XYZ file of C-alpha atoms in Angstrom:
633
model
C -51.417 -22.993 46.964
C -47.951 -23.483 46.847
C -46.481 -23.732 43.899
C -43.628 -26.447 42.816
C -40.139 -25.395 42.651
C -37.914 -27.542 40.655
C -34.277 -26.172 41.988
C -31.197 -27.655 40.219
C -28.639 -26.593 42.796
C -25.678 -25.175 41.136
C -23.158 -27.694 40.924
C -19.973 -27.970 43.468
C -17.290 -25.871 42.233
C -13.546 -26.888 42.200
C -10.938 -24.298 41.821
C -10.666 -24.302 38.748
C -14.737 -23.868 38.424
C -15.612 -26.899 37.357
C -18.499 -28.940 38.332
C -17.642 -31.584 40.254
C -19.342 -34.989 39.399
C -20.332 -36.850 36.565
C -21.226 -34.142 33.288
C -24.954 -36.460 33.455
C -25.337 -37.062 36.880
C -27.346 -33.505 38.794
C -27.373 -33.154 41.760
C -30.398 -33.442 44.362
C -32.916 -30.883 44.370
C -34.414 -29.299 47.380
C -38.892 -28.971 46.661
C -41.404 -27.486 48.924
C -44.087 -29.137 49.615
C -46.620 -30.990 46.951
C -50.155 -30.655 48.086
C -53.158 -33.042 47.029
C -54.887 -30.184 45.526
C -51.878 -29.820 42.761
C -51.719 -33.189 41.978
C -55.395 -33.263 41.468
C -54.366 -30.330 38.582
C -51.887 -32.518 37.249
C -48.307 -31.223 38.936
C -46.486 -34.344 38.304
C -43.221 -34.727 39.723
C -40.318 -37.999 40.672
C -39.746 -38.223 43.227
C -36.043 -39.343 45.035
C -35.371 -40.419 47.572
C -31.567 -40.528 49.179
C -30.480 -42.875 51.942
C -27.722 -41.654 53.848
C -25.666 -45.219 52.270
C -27.159 -43.534 48.642
C -30.115 -46.668 47.591
C -32.609 -44.655 45.824
C -35.873 -45.168 45.443
C -38.088 -43.781 42.911
C -41.584 -42.737 42.041
C -42.868 -42.034 38.704
C -45.005 -39.806 37.693
C -46.527 -38.402 34.245
C -45.168 -35.702 31.944
C -46.877 -32.631 31.095
C -46.425 -32.311 27.764
C -47.573 -28.845 27.163
C -44.330 -26.754 28.016
C -41.772 -29.526 27.239
C -38.372 -28.686 27.373
C -36.196 -30.890 24.373
C -32.155 -28.424 25.973
C -31.351 -30.999 27.962
C -31.654 -28.077 30.259
C -31.953 -28.091 34.539
C -34.965 -26.649 34.901
C -35.180 -23.995 37.997
C -38.389 -22.677 39.033
C -38.336 -20.090 41.740
C -40.834 -20.256 44.699
C -43.542 -18.076 44.502
C -43.714 -19.376 48.785
C -42.272 -21.939 50.246
C -43.376 -24.064 53.520
C -41.934 -23.675 56.261
C -43.725 -26.493 58.508
C -43.086 -29.182 56.160
C -39.785 -30.626 55.227
C -38.415 -30.265 52.361
C -37.507 -33.374 49.474
C -34.875 -33.974 47.145
C -37.105 -33.972 43.449
C -35.803 -33.473 40.014
C -38.667 -32.412 37.224
C -38.447 -33.967 33.679
C -39.804 -32.943 30.399
C -40.770 -34.532 27.529
C -38.695 -34.013 24.426
C -40.311 -31.567 22.565
C -41.456 -32.702 18.889
C -41.804 -28.788 17.657
C -40.160 -28.057 15.028
C -37.309 -25.454 14.878
C -37.252 -22.906 12.252
C -34.304 -21.958 10.181
C -33.261 -18.696 10.035
C -33.459 -16.743 7.197
C -31.392 -14.548 5.544
C -33.022 -11.267 3.458
C -32.411 -10.890 -0.406
C -29.381 -7.982 0.035
C -27.440 -9.409 3.028
C -28.230 -13.005 0.695
C -26.577 -11.815 -1.865
C -23.314 -10.136 -0.220
C -22.886 -13.450 1.235
C -22.533 -15.026 -2.187
C -20.336 -12.113 -3.967
C -18.228 -12.983 -1.207
C -18.226 -16.540 -1.841
C -17.401 -15.259 -5.853
C -14.729 -13.171 -4.898
C -12.373 -16.034 -2.390
C -13.047 -18.532 -4.756
C -11.435 -16.175 -7.778
C -9.120 -14.800 -5.011
C -7.366 -18.269 -4.006
C -4.760 -18.539 -7.168
C -3.909 -14.476 -6.267
C -4.147 -14.380 -2.370
C -2.822 -15.959 0.767
C -5.245 -18.428 2.871
C -4.187 -15.877 5.100
C -5.926 -13.067 3.212
C -9.195 -14.665 3.114
C -9.010 -16.058 6.195
C -11.752 -14.193 8.124
C -13.847 -14.333 4.750
C -14.046 -17.365 5.207
C -14.508 -17.963 8.221
C -17.645 -15.529 8.407
C -18.956 -18.037 5.239
C -18.889 -20.801 7.628
C -20.130 -18.821 10.289
C -23.139 -17.432 8.698
C -24.363 -20.953 6.581
C -23.821 -22.889 10.035
C -25.897 -20.116 11.703
C -29.009 -20.082 9.379
C -29.528 -23.616 9.302
C -30.217 -22.717 13.215
C -33.154 -21.677 14.771
C -34.160 -18.391 13.456
C -36.529 -17.768 16.788
C -33.627 -17.118 19.119
C -30.984 -15.109 19.873
C -27.663 -15.651 21.435
C -26.824 -12.907 23.895
C -23.782 -13.103 26.100
C -22.319 -11.383 28.314
C -19.723 -10.386 28.993
C -17.206 -8.832 31.799
C -13.538 -7.628 33.744
C -13.204 -9.377 37.042
C -15.208 -7.680 39.446
C -17.632 -5.657 37.291
C -20.967 -8.088 38.134
C -21.323 -9.551 35.187
C -22.339 -12.736 36.578
C -24.908 -11.516 39.341
C -26.793 -9.122 36.061
C -26.699 -12.644 34.663
C -28.445 -13.933 37.952
C -30.738 -10.940 37.963
C -31.694 -11.295 34.508
C -32.376 -14.888 35.002
C -34.573 -14.465 38.484
C -33.006 -16.797 40.078
C -28.770 -17.937 41.120
C -27.548 -19.962 38.740
C -24.333 -17.969 38.195
C -21.998 -18.063 41.027
C -21.141 -15.119 42.547
C -18.420 -14.167 45.115
C -15.381 -12.405 46.511
C -12.692 -15.203 44.573
C -10.942 -13.911 41.013
C -12.018 -15.156 38.780
C -15.625 -16.284 39.834
C -16.540 -17.782 36.640
C -14.643 -20.733 34.598
C -16.726 -21.793 32.110
C -19.808 -20.595 30.115
C -23.394 -21.062 31.615
C -26.307 -20.681 29.082
C -29.878 -20.740 30.041
C -32.416 -19.939 27.760
C -35.944 -19.054 28.032
C -37.911 -21.458 25.636
C -37.659 -24.511 23.824
C -35.397 -25.423 20.280
C -31.847 -23.817 21.444
C -30.178 -26.792 21.900
C -28.346 -26.573 18.675
C -27.425 -23.029 19.242
C -26.136 -24.231 22.384
C -23.881 -27.027 20.828
C -22.890 -24.491 18.626
C -21.106 -22.904 21.798
C -19.942 -25.729 23.313
C -21.463 -25.719 26.331
C -22.108 -28.326 27.626
C -25.938 -30.128 28.897
C -24.379 -29.671 32.973
C -23.785 -26.245 32.370
C -27.319 -24.902 30.857
C -30.205 -23.446 32.773
C -34.183 -22.716 32.465
C -35.242 -20.167 34.916
C -38.902 -21.083 35.032
C -40.877 -17.205 36.250
C -43.582 -15.533 36.173
C -45.902 -15.943 32.951
C -45.249 -12.564 31.774
C -41.240 -11.865 32.536
C -41.098 -16.220 29.884
C -43.304 -14.186 27.956
C -41.660 -10.834 27.151
C -37.778 -12.197 27.335
C -39.343 -15.247 24.870
C -36.588 -16.642 22.303
C -33.624 -15.215 24.400
C -30.324 -17.527 24.942
C -28.479 -16.149 27.666
C -24.801 -16.466 28.158
C -22.614 -15.832 31.124
C -19.054 -15.630 29.916
C -15.986 -15.543 32.166
C -13.703 -13.304 32.542
C -12.172 -11.660 28.993
C -8.959 -10.449 31.485
C -8.365 -13.343 33.957
C -5.521 -14.605 34.560
C -6.517 -18.551 32.878
C -6.086 -18.868 29.469
C -8.116 -21.618 29.214
C -10.650 -18.080 30.322
C -9.938 -15.638 27.713
C -9.934 -18.136 25.064
C -13.742 -19.327 26.504
C -14.852 -15.087 25.787
C -12.550 -14.982 22.279
C -14.199 -18.213 21.009
C -18.023 -17.892 22.074
C -18.039 -13.872 20.857
C -17.456 -15.028 17.218
C -21.123 -17.057 17.423
C -23.178 -15.309 19.419
C -25.654 -12.994 17.861
C -25.280 -10.019 20.531
C -22.699 -9.171 23.187
C -24.374 -7.195 26.484
C -20.513 -5.344 28.154
C -20.608 -5.197 31.556
C -18.396 -2.983 33.303
C -17.960 -1.093 36.459
C -17.274 2.425 38.173
C -13.370 1.634 38.184
C -12.336 -0.031 35.455
C -15.047 1.644 32.855
C -11.868 2.610 30.522
C -9.102 -0.450 30.433
C -6.522 -0.674 27.805
C -8.265 -4.177 27.518
C -11.446 -3.605 27.169
C -10.839 -1.530 24.352
C -8.105 -1.797 22.498
C -8.775 -6.030 21.865
C -12.291 -6.098 22.039
C -15.159 -2.034 21.745
C -12.701 -0.665 19.053
C -12.304 -4.053 16.910
C -15.377 -4.424 17.438
C -16.720 -1.099 16.312
C -19.017 -2.311 13.292
C -21.346 -4.282 15.734
C -22.513 -1.215 17.484
C -26.674 -3.040 17.014
C -25.718 -6.055 17.902
C -23.591 -4.046 21.453
C -25.200 -3.838 24.784
C -23.267 -1.655 27.095
C -24.313 -1.700 30.361
C -22.170 0.614 33.963
C -22.805 -1.826 36.755
C -21.959 -1.025 40.801
C -23.487 2.776 39.665
C -25.116 2.744 43.615
C -21.297 3.289 44.165
C -21.915 6.198 42.860
C -22.739 8.975 44.986
C -24.668 11.596 43.961
C -24.447 13.452 40.211
C -20.954 10.827 39.307
C -22.789 8.181 38.080
C -23.863 11.028 35.097
C -20.642 12.143 34.935
C -19.045 8.371 34.625
C -22.388 7.236 31.979
C -20.972 10.290 29.925
C -17.398 9.528 29.586
C -17.857 6.263 29.024
C -20.800 7.305 25.888
C -17.446 9.277 25.231
C -14.961 6.398 25.175
C -17.097 4.404 22.829
C -16.804 7.334 20.538
C -13.490 7.073 20.390
C -13.327 3.598 19.059
C -15.494 4.387 16.585
C -18.806 2.415 18.597
C -22.210 4.341 17.293
C -24.824 4.786 20.342
C -28.183 4.310 19.658
C -28.732 7.272 21.425
C -32.730 9.870 19.319
C -34.219 6.445 18.066
C -30.509 5.931 15.298
C -28.976 2.906 15.198
C -25.749 1.870 17.403
C -25.638 0.162 21.353
C -27.751 0.834 23.660
C -25.779 2.573 27.521
C -27.101 1.785 30.073
C -26.764 2.118 34.113
C -27.868 -0.437 36.621
C -26.852 -1.546 39.928
C -27.246 -5.777 39.724
C -26.704 -5.906 43.259
C -29.770 -3.247 44.122
C -32.021 -4.415 41.234
C -32.082 0.197 40.063
C -32.464 -0.527 36.258
C -31.786 -4.172 35.628
C -36.444 -3.455 34.387
C -35.096 -0.981 31.800
C -32.631 -3.564 30.764
C -35.004 -6.095 30.894
C -37.156 -4.361 28.955
C -34.252 -2.903 25.502
C -33.658 -7.312 25.662
C -37.407 -8.460 24.985
C -37.665 -5.674 22.676
C -34.244 -6.896 20.982
C -35.294 -10.501 21.048
C -38.813 -9.699 20.239
C -37.907 -8.556 16.674
C -35.381 -11.630 15.272
C -33.007 -8.966 13.562
C -29.227 -10.259 16.266
C -28.733 -12.771 14.203
C -28.646 -11.265 10.494
C -27.729 -8.040 11.964
C -24.446 -9.598 13.770
C -23.654 -11.701 10.615
C -23.570 -8.474 8.356
C -21.480 -6.528 10.835
C -19.309 -9.626 10.202
C -19.407 -9.325 6.721
C -18.721 -5.761 6.701
C -16.179 -5.925 9.251
C -14.732 -8.538 6.831
C -15.021 -6.221 4.088
C -13.135 -4.101 5.523
C -10.549 -6.026 6.082
C -10.148 -7.245 1.946
C -9.440 -3.117 1.131
C -6.579 -2.780 0.762
C -5.523 -6.207 -1.990
C -9.387 -5.236 -3.922
C -9.413 -1.161 -4.084
C -7.769 1.730 -5.648
C -8.089 5.320 -5.961
C -7.331 5.465 -9.697
C -8.220 3.921 -13.266
C -6.092 0.938 -14.099
C -6.069 -0.923 -17.165
C -3.920 -0.925 -20.574
C -4.759 2.702 -22.952
C -5.110 2.467 -26.032
C -1.264 4.629 -25.944
C -0.259 1.875 -24.021
C -1.325 -1.376 -26.356
C 0.264 1.145 -29.438
C 3.500 1.914 -27.563
C 4.495 -1.529 -27.011
C 3.880 -2.818 -30.105
C 5.925 0.088 -31.486
C 8.778 -0.812 -29.514
C 9.024 -4.708 -30.816
C 8.461 -2.798 -34.036
C 11.755 -1.027 -33.596
C 13.329 -3.671 -32.136
C 12.724 -5.868 -35.108
C 13.402 -3.491 -37.622
C 10.176 -2.686 -39.657
C 10.851 0.693 -39.827
C 14.339 -0.775 -41.568
C 12.920 -2.696 -43.542
C 10.353 -0.863 -45.043
C 13.060 1.796 -45.906
C 15.617 -1.518 -47.314
C 12.095 -2.558 -49.472
C 11.683 1.392 -50.287
C 15.662 0.699 -51.913
C 15.088 -1.675 -53.558
C 11.702 -0.356 -55.333
C 13.381 2.252 -56.418
C 16.820 0.527 -57.590
C 15.275 -2.046 -60.054
C 12.842 1.055 -61.368
C 16.669 2.489 -62.225
C 18.228 -0.267 -63.123
C 14.288 -1.461 -65.181
C 14.672 1.787 -66.740
C 17.341 3.197 -66.798
C 20.381 3.761 -70.094
C 22.147 0.613 -71.223
C 25.375 2.081 -70.788
C 24.365 3.175 -67.196
C 22.844 0.210 -66.882
C 25.985 -1.773 -67.605
C 27.985 0.101 -65.170
C 25.878 -0.677 -61.941
C 26.405 -4.150 -62.980
C 29.813 -4.608 -63.063
C 30.504 -2.344 -60.304
C 26.844 -4.373 -58.491
C 28.314 -8.601 -59.120
C 29.769 -8.457 -55.986
C 26.258 -7.008 -54.143
C 23.334 -9.413 -53.375
C 20.619 -10.106 -56.330
C 18.569 -6.609 -56.603
C 15.722 -6.550 -54.178
C 17.308 -8.913 -51.511
C 18.347 -8.130 -48.502
C 20.880 -9.449 -46.295
C 18.578 -11.081 -42.947
C 21.981 -11.834 -41.141
C 22.416 -9.224 -37.713
C 25.928 -8.640 -36.303
C 25.304 -9.858 -32.457
C 25.752 -5.870 -30.895
C 22.367 -5.348 -33.263
C 20.970 -8.785 -31.358
C 21.530 -7.736 -28.262
C 20.501 -4.063 -28.884
C 16.750 -5.203 -30.097
C 17.048 -8.123 -27.027
C 16.787 -4.919 -24.773
C 14.165 -2.961 -26.874
C 12.273 -6.046 -26.107
C 13.203 -6.716 -22.705
C 12.166 -2.566 -21.858
C 9.270 -2.319 -23.863
C 7.502 -5.283 -21.907
C 9.090 -3.857 -18.404
C 7.301 -0.230 -19.427
C 3.904 -2.149 -19.965
C 4.052 -3.927 -16.629
C 4.284 -1.427 -15.093
C 1.695 1.048 -16.437
C -0.582 -2.007 -16.873
C 0.610 -2.288 -12.723
C -0.096 0.994 -12.126
C -2.643 2.011 -9.094
C -3.895 -1.792 -8.440
C -4.003 -3.214 -5.461
C 0.078 -5.411 -3.915
C -0.906 -9.076 -5.772
C -2.785 -8.367 -8.553
C 0.419 -5.904 -9.293
C 2.679 -8.529 -9.268
C 0.297 -10.604 -10.438
C -0.197 -8.675 -13.769
C 4.055 -8.218 -13.557
C 3.978 -12.158 -13.098
C 1.847 -12.439 -16.766
C 4.096 -9.875 -18.479
C 7.239 -12.025 -17.230
C 6.536 -14.906 -18.598
C 5.123 -13.823 -21.436
C 8.165 -12.350 -22.106
C 10.300 -15.742 -22.435
C 11.074 -16.230 -25.963
C 9.914 -13.535 -26.721
C 12.895 -12.046 -28.760
C 13.463 -15.298 -30.621
C 9.899 -15.833 -31.888
C 10.383 -12.080 -32.768
C 13.673 -12.840 -35.673
C 12.041 -15.685 -36.746
C 8.703 -13.463 -38.036
C 11.388 -11.123 -38.529
C 12.966 -13.988 -40.560
C 9.668 -14.433 -42.672
C 7.530 -11.547 -43.168
C 10.189 -8.941 -42.477
C 12.314 -8.727 -45.616
C 11.418 -9.112 -48.942
C 12.570 -11.285 -51.374
C 12.809 -11.689 -55.100
C 12.400 -8.678 -57.597
C 9.502 -6.509 -56.484
C 6.668 -6.040 -58.159
C 6.376 -4.258 -61.770
C 4.320 -1.517 -62.258
C 2.023 -0.907 -65.518
C 3.654 2.231 -67.373
C 6.936 -0.172 -67.109
C 7.124 -1.721 -70.805
C 6.234 1.907 -72.033
C 9.778 3.158 -70.689
C 11.905 0.408 -71.310
C 10.286 0.561 -74.507
C 11.657 4.425 -74.728
C 15.048 4.174 -73.232
C 15.272 0.463 -76.558
C 14.114 3.764 -79.028
C 16.706 6.414 -76.940
C 19.178 3.764 -77.389
C 18.476 3.032 -80.541
C 18.203 6.863 -82.310
C 21.976 6.874 -80.493
C 23.195 3.206 -82.299
C 20.983 4.664 -86.072
C 22.942 8.167 -85.684
C 26.560 7.453 -84.984
C 26.031 4.625 -87.478
C 24.785 6.663 -89.842
C 28.030 9.170 -89.293
C 30.600 6.341 -89.815
C 29.570 5.746 -93.165
C 29.413 9.605 -94.145
C 33.392 8.951 -92.203
C 33.763 6.190 -94.409
C 32.299 7.851 -97.155
C 29.661 5.493 -98.369
C 27.034 7.313 -97.058
C 26.650 11.178 -98.280
C 27.619 13.819 -96.560
C 24.916 14.900 -94.332
C 26.251 15.634 -90.667
C 22.774 17.183 -89.122
C 20.636 14.465 -88.972
C 22.951 11.656 -88.077
C 23.937 14.537 -85.021
C 20.453 14.947 -84.205
C 19.750 11.672 -84.027
C 21.894 10.803 -80.982
C 21.347 13.511 -79.223
C 18.422 12.738 -79.201
C 19.762 10.146 -77.970
C 21.902 10.929 -75.842
C 19.484 13.378 -74.126
C 16.113 11.109 -73.767
C 18.043 8.227 -72.490
C 19.106 9.616 -68.755
C 15.332 12.108 -69.730
C 13.707 8.511 -69.344
C 15.389 7.359 -66.602
C 14.983 10.486 -64.516
C 11.053 10.596 -65.200
C 10.798 6.516 -64.548
C 12.375 7.287 -60.981
C 9.907 10.670 -60.489
C 7.501 7.730 -61.661
C 8.991 5.186 -59.318
C 8.589 7.000 -55.488
C 5.305 6.594 -55.308
C 5.566 2.787 -55.272
C 8.645 1.809 -53.866
C 7.802 3.996 -50.793
C 3.733 2.171 -51.131
C 6.292 -1.021 -50.973
C 7.963 0.359 -48.270
C 4.951 1.342 -46.088
C 3.553 -2.708 -47.048
C 6.799 -4.208 -46.504
C 6.485 -2.572 -43.113
C 3.416 -3.328 -41.975
C 3.469 -6.695 -42.508
C 6.697 -7.179 -40.312
C 4.615 -4.455 -37.564
C 1.309 -6.752 -37.643
C 4.070 -9.550 -37.209
C 5.586 -8.164 -34.401
C 1.826 -6.614 -32.917
C 0.154 -10.021 -33.002
C 3.306 -11.851 -31.378
C 3.357 -9.325 -28.715
C -0.127 -9.167 -28.134
C -0.257 -13.297 -27.676
C 3.406 -13.310 -25.615
C 2.601 -10.607 -23.659
C -0.681 -8.843 -23.988
C -3.476 -11.325 -23.863
C -1.743 -12.785 -20.744
C -1.587 -9.156 -19.291
C -5.244 -8.806 -20.169
C -6.371 -11.413 -18.509
C -4.739 -10.308 -14.979
C -7.144 -7.735 -15.411
C -10.339 -9.032 -16.390
C -9.418 -10.876 -13.447
C -8.920 -8.505 -11.280
C -12.379 -6.221 -12.641
C -14.255 -9.378 -11.963
C -13.380 -10.087 -8.330
C -13.796 -5.612 -7.923
C -17.240 -5.883 -9.440
C -18.131 -8.789 -6.657
C -16.442 -6.586 -4.133
C -18.823 -3.754 -4.693
C -21.632 -6.062 -4.845
C -19.985 -7.561 -0.583
C -20.111 -4.089 0.133
C -23.600 -3.383 -1.395
C -22.011 -0.496 -3.500
C -22.094 -0.196 -7.442
C -18.501 -0.113 -8.219
C -15.174 0.570 -5.653
C -12.404 2.855 -6.397
């Protein structure tokens, strides 16, 4: 039986490789004779006859919907036999649109978790990192979301190579029909061409930006179709083409496909452009990469194995893992697209690769790994970060020292002792001290006005404390987060000296007389008794001198000696007893000022710095989820 052939003749190429004519028109296709037996078996075709003047008459037949297409692909079917005695006639086979729903791609739980973590990471980092740093991560998220909405039953594989590597010939060999133009003119392929082995790939090809006139559908034997079912093969322009738009096509589509077949030849397999611009940056994508050494028929004897081994060595230097001995990695093959040697092995590897339906997820995972690796300098650190309790205490101590907390406590202690001495001292000493201190501030009050130089010194101490704290807090952090910590500390330091001065005025110095302990009345009574003894003894002696009283020097002298000696003794005892309360009073004053300085420093500096450190810890945890690790750095 003569097979029905529907072959879309490759469009006439202009010098830049773009087909001539309207994009929506298709060239007339030669086809073999359609026998009556074929028609009786349900093989129908719409035949378009074209006369010399261009008039057309159409004969419409029914369409076969069992293997209908929905991709807008031009049909190509290889004839098993050709009727030599029958003249070819132009014909175009059409298929009804498919109604089979497209099954979207589904990522596994681990990959979904990593993508969600990356999305949260980008959201948390937008105010700390510039858009250029997060651009690659954003692109990965966008492309992963876009790919997930499309078919999960198809795998898009691009064939890339340098000028003259024979990638278009390999593309035709895999398709089983001459789809992509080959020739000695360089570059030959000017625009990407897509070839799909099954329905449902239209949206995937649309995503690549390949127009309908450059979409093909090889219809081969059922075995060949079943082997590569779900494959979408894309022939790319030369990546080293002199035409800039060709290289732009390559770079754009390589970022969108699920896998890539790199075709190299014995002359240019070590080309620096290939390895430095493409293979080395894509080293993490080894699991979705095939590297094919074409034109093996040109290498005599052992030279083929030597070149293939050298290619593996170069790939290893590029950091590309090789999928040998069952290990995951790139597949490296040697073949000849011209003679067909090794093409079957590549077709088998592609068939197994496509049947696994895992390439889209592996590609997204590799993109995610690459984006995470580029973000490593802005998230990871090799040392512990944060503020230790010791650093916080030292900062508070410096602020307290700047406002004179220790000096204020000592002044309060001295004021308490002075008041105790005045309250419990002898009247004669109190009178003398009152005379000396009548021009000084009242008892228990401290002068709050500080000299100008002391104020400048206090301000410098505050600035030094803030600078030291920010340096310790930012030590070991990646540069963007260290800068954020330092900026938070600087913002908090604005107005901090003035706020500390105000707090010192309110809480630092005690006002009024210090509180008196319970033993003060007894001490005052004892001191009054000693004074009374002195007065009685003196009056007694005076009465004896003027003859008012009988001479008796012993008793009055004894009373006066007791009063004179007892007064200072009571004062000395009170001074010893006052040291403990005075010390506690001074420490209480120092504590109030210390707490006031600590509260002000915490609110203005420590809390903002701690918030930045907490934000960094959050993003570091998210980055650990992106990497799939428990912790980073």
